[in-house]
mmCIF file of C-alpha atoms in Angstrom:
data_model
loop_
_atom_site.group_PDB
_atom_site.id
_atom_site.type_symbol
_atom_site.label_atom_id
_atom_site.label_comp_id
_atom_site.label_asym_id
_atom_site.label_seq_id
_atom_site.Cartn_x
_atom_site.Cartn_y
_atom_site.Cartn_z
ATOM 1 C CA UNK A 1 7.959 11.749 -26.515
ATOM 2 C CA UNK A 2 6.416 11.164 -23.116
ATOM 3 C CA UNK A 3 6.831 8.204 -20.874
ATOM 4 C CA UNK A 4 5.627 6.744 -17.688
ATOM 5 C CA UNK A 5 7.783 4.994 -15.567
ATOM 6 C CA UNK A 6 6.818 3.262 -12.959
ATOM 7 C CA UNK A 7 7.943 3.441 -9.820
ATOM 8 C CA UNK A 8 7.471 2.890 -5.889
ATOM 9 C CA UNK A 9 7.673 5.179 -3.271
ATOM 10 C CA UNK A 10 10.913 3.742 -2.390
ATOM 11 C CA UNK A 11 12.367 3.603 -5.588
ATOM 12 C CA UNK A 12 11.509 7.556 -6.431
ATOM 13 C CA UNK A 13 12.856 8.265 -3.275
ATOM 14 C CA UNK A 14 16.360 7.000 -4.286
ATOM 15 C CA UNK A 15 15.367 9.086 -7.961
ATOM 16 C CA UNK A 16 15.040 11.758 -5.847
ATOM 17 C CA UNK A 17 18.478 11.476 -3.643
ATOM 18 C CA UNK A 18 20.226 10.709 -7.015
ATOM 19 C CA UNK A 19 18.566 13.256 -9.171
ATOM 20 C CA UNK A 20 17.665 10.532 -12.072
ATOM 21 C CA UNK A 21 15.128 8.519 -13.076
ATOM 22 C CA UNK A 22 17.352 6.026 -14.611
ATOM 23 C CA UNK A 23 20.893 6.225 -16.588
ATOM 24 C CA UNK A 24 19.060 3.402 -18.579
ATOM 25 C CA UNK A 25 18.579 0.990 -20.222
ATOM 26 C CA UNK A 26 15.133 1.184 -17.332
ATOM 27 C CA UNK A 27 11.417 0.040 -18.487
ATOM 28 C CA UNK A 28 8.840 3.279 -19.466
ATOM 29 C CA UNK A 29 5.991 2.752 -21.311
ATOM 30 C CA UNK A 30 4.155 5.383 -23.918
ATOM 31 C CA UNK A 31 2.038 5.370 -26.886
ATOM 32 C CA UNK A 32 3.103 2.749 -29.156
ATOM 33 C CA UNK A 33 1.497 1.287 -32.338
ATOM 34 C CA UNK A 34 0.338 -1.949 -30.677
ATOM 35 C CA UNK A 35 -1.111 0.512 -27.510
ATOM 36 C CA UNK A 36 -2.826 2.102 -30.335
ATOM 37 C CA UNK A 37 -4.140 -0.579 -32.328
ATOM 38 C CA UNK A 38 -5.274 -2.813 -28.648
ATOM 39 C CA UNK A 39 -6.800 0.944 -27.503
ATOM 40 C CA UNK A 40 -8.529 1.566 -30.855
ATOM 41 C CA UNK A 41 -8.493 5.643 -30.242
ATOM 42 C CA UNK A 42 -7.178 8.267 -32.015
ATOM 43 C CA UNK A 43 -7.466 10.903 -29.246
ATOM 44 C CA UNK A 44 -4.004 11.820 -27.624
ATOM 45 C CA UNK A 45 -4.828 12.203 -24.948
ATOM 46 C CA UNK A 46 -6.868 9.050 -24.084
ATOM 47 C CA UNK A 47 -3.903 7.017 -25.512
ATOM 48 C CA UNK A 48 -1.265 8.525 -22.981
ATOM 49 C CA UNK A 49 -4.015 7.680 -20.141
ATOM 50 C CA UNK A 50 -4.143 3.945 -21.297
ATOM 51 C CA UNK A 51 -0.174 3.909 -21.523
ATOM 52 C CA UNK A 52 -0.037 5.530 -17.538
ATOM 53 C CA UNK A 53 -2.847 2.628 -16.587
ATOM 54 C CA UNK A 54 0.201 0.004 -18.165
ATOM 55 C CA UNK A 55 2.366 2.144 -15.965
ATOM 56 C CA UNK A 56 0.307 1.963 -13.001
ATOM 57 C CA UNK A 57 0.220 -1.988 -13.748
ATOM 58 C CA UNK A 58 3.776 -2.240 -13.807
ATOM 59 C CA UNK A 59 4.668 -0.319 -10.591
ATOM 60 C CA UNK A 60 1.725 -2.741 -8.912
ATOM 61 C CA UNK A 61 4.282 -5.721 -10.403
ATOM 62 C CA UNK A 62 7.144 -3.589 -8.499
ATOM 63 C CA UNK A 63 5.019 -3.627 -5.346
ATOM 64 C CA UNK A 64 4.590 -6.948 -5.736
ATOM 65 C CA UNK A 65 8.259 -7.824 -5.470
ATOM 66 C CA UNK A 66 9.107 -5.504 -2.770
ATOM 67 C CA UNK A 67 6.516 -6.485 0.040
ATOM 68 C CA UNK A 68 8.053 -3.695 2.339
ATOM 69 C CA UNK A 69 7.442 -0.778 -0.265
ATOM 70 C CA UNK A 70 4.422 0.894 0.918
ATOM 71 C CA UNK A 71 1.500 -0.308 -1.154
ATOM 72 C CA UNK A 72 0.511 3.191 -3.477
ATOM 73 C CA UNK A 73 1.502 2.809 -7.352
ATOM 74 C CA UNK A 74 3.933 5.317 -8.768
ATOM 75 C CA UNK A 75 4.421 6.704 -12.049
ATOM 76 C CA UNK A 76 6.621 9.744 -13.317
ATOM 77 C CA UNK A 77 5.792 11.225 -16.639
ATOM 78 C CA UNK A 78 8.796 12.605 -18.539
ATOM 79 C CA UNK A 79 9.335 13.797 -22.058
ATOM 80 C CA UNK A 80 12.865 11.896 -23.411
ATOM 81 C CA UNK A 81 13.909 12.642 -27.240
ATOM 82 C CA UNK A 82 12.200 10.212 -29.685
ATOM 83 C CA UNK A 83 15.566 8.396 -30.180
ATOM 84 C CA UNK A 84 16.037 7.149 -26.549
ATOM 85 C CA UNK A 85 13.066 4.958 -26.215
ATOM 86 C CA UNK A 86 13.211 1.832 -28.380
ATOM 87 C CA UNK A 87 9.714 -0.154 -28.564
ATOM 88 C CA UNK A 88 10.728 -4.411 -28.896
ATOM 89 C CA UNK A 89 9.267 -5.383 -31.662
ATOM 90 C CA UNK A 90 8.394 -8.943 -30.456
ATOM 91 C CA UNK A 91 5.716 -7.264 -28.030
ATOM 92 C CA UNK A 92 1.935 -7.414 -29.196
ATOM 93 C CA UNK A 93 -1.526 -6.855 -27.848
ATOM 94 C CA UNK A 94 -1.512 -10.098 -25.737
ATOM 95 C CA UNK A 95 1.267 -9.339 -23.524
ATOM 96 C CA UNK A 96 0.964 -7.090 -20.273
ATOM 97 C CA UNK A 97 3.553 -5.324 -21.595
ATOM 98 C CA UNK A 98 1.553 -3.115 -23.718
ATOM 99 C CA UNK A 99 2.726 -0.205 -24.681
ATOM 100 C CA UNK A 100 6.236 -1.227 -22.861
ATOM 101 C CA UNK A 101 9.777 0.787 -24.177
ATOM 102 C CA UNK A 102 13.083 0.564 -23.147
ATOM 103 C CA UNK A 103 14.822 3.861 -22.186
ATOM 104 C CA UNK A 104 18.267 3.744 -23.120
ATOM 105 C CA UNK A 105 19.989 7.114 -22.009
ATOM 106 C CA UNK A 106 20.539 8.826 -18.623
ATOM 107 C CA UNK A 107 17.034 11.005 -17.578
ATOM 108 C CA UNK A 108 17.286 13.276 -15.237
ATOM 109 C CA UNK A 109 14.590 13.673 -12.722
ATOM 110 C CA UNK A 110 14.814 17.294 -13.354
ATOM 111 C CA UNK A 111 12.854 16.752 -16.402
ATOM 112 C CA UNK A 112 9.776 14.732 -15.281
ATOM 113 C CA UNK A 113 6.739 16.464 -15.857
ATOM 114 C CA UNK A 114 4.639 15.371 -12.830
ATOM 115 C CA UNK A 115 4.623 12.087 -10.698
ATOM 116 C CA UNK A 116 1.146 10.132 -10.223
ATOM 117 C CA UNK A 117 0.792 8.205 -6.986
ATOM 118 C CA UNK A 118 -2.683 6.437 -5.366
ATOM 119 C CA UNK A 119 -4.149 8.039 -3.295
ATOM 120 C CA UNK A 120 -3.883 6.818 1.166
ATOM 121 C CA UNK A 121 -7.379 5.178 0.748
ATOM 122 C CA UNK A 122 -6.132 3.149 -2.113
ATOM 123 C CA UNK A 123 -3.661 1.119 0.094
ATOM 124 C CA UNK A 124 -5.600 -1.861 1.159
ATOM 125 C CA UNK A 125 -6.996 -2.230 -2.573
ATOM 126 C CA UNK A 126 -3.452 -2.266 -3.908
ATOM 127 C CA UNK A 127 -1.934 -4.398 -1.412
ATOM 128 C CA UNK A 128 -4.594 -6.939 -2.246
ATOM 129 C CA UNK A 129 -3.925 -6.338 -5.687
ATOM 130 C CA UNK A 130 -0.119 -6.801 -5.544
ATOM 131 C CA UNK A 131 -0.711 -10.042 -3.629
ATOM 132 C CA UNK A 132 -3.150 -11.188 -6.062
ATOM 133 C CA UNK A 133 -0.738 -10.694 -9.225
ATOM 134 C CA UNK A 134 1.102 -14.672 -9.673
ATOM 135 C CA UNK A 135 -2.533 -15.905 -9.651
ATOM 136 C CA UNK A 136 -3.957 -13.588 -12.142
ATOM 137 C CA UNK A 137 -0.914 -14.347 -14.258
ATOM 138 C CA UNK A 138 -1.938 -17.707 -13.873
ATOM 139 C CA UNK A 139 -5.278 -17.591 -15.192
ATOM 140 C CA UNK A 140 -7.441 -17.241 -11.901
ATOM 141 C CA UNK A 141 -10.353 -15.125 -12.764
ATOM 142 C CA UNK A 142 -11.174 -14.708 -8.995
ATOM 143 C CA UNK A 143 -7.696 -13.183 -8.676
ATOM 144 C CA UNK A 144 -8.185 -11.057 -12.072
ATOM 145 C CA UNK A 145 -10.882 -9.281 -10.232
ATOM 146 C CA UNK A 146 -8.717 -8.203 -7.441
ATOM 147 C CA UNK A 147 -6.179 -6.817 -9.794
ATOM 148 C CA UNK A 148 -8.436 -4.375 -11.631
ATOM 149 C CA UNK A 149 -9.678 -3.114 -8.610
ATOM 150 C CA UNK A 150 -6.097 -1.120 -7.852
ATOM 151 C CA UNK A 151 -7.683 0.391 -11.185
ATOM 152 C CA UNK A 152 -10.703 1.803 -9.022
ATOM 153 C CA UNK A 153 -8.428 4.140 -7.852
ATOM 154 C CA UNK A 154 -7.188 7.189 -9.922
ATOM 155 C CA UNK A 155 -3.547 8.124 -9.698
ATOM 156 C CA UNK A 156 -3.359 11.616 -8.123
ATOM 157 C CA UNK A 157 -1.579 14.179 -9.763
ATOM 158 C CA UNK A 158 1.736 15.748 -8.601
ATOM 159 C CA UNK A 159 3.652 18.183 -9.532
ATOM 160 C CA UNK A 160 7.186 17.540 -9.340
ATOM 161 C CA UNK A 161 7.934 20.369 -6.357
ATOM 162 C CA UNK A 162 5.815 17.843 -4.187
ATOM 163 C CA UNK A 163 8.314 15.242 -4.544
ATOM 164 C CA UNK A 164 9.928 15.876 -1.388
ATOM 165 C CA UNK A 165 6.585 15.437 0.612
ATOM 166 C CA UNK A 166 5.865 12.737 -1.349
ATOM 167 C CA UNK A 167 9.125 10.497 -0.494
ATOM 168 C CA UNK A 168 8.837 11.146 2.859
ATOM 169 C CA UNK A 169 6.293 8.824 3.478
ATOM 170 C CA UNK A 170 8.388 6.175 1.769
#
């Protein structure tokens, strides 16, 4: 099964000095019923892009609580066996935990299949975004708006050889 899981520069930097994404349990989202039902698509590969854009939102919540992390969204996708990602079954459509899993055994970073990461230009936007967050959450459409606009900017594409370049701008 793949998984996204989001990260900041900071925190795939130490992935990268350890050599694991997480020895679990750590947060990953994928395709899950509820992502399928609130995404209404039965194309594979348009599901797995909505559950990297609940990635991306996550690492922007990771940003948010690390105001020194430079401000570009992170997301590694990795392939884990079927049995070591548990969906909670309390989670539904209405939560921004969409498509949310908990990883519960050790994955290497040797196995990710690429890392995403915004683009330079997409800094201010995601700062903005990151600082925006608690009022969204709090039902401030104004605030709302800034949010989705981190979503203006497409994740780039890595492969995971670039790591190293990427983590040292961390």
């Amino acid at each position: 099964m793949r998984v996204y899981v989001p990260l900041t520069l900071p925190a795939l930097a130490e992935a990268h000095k350890t050599g694991e994404l997480g020895s679990g349990p750590f947060v990953a989202y994928t395709v899950t019923p509820a992502l399928r039902e609130w995404y209404v698509s039965e194309d594979v590969e348009e599901l797995e892009y909505a559950a990297l854009g609940r990635a991306a939102l996550a690492s922007l919540r990771r940003l948010a609580a690390d105001p020194g992390a430079v401000r570009r969204r992170v997301v590694v996708a990795v392939d884990v066996s079927d049995g070591a990602a548990s969906v909670d079954p309390d989670r539904g459509p209405h939560l921004p935990e969409l498509g949310r899993v908990t990883v519960t055994s050790t994955v290497p970073l040797a196995k990710a299949a690429a890392v995403h990461v915004d683009a330079d230009d997409a800094e201010r936007d995601v700062a903005a975004a990151a600082d925006a967050l608690e009022a969204a959450d709090g039902g401030d459409d104004d605030a709302q708006s800034v949010v989705d606009g981190a979503d203006d900017h497409e994740l780039l594409w890595y492969a995971t050889q670039e790591i190293p370049h990427l983590v040292g701008r961390a």
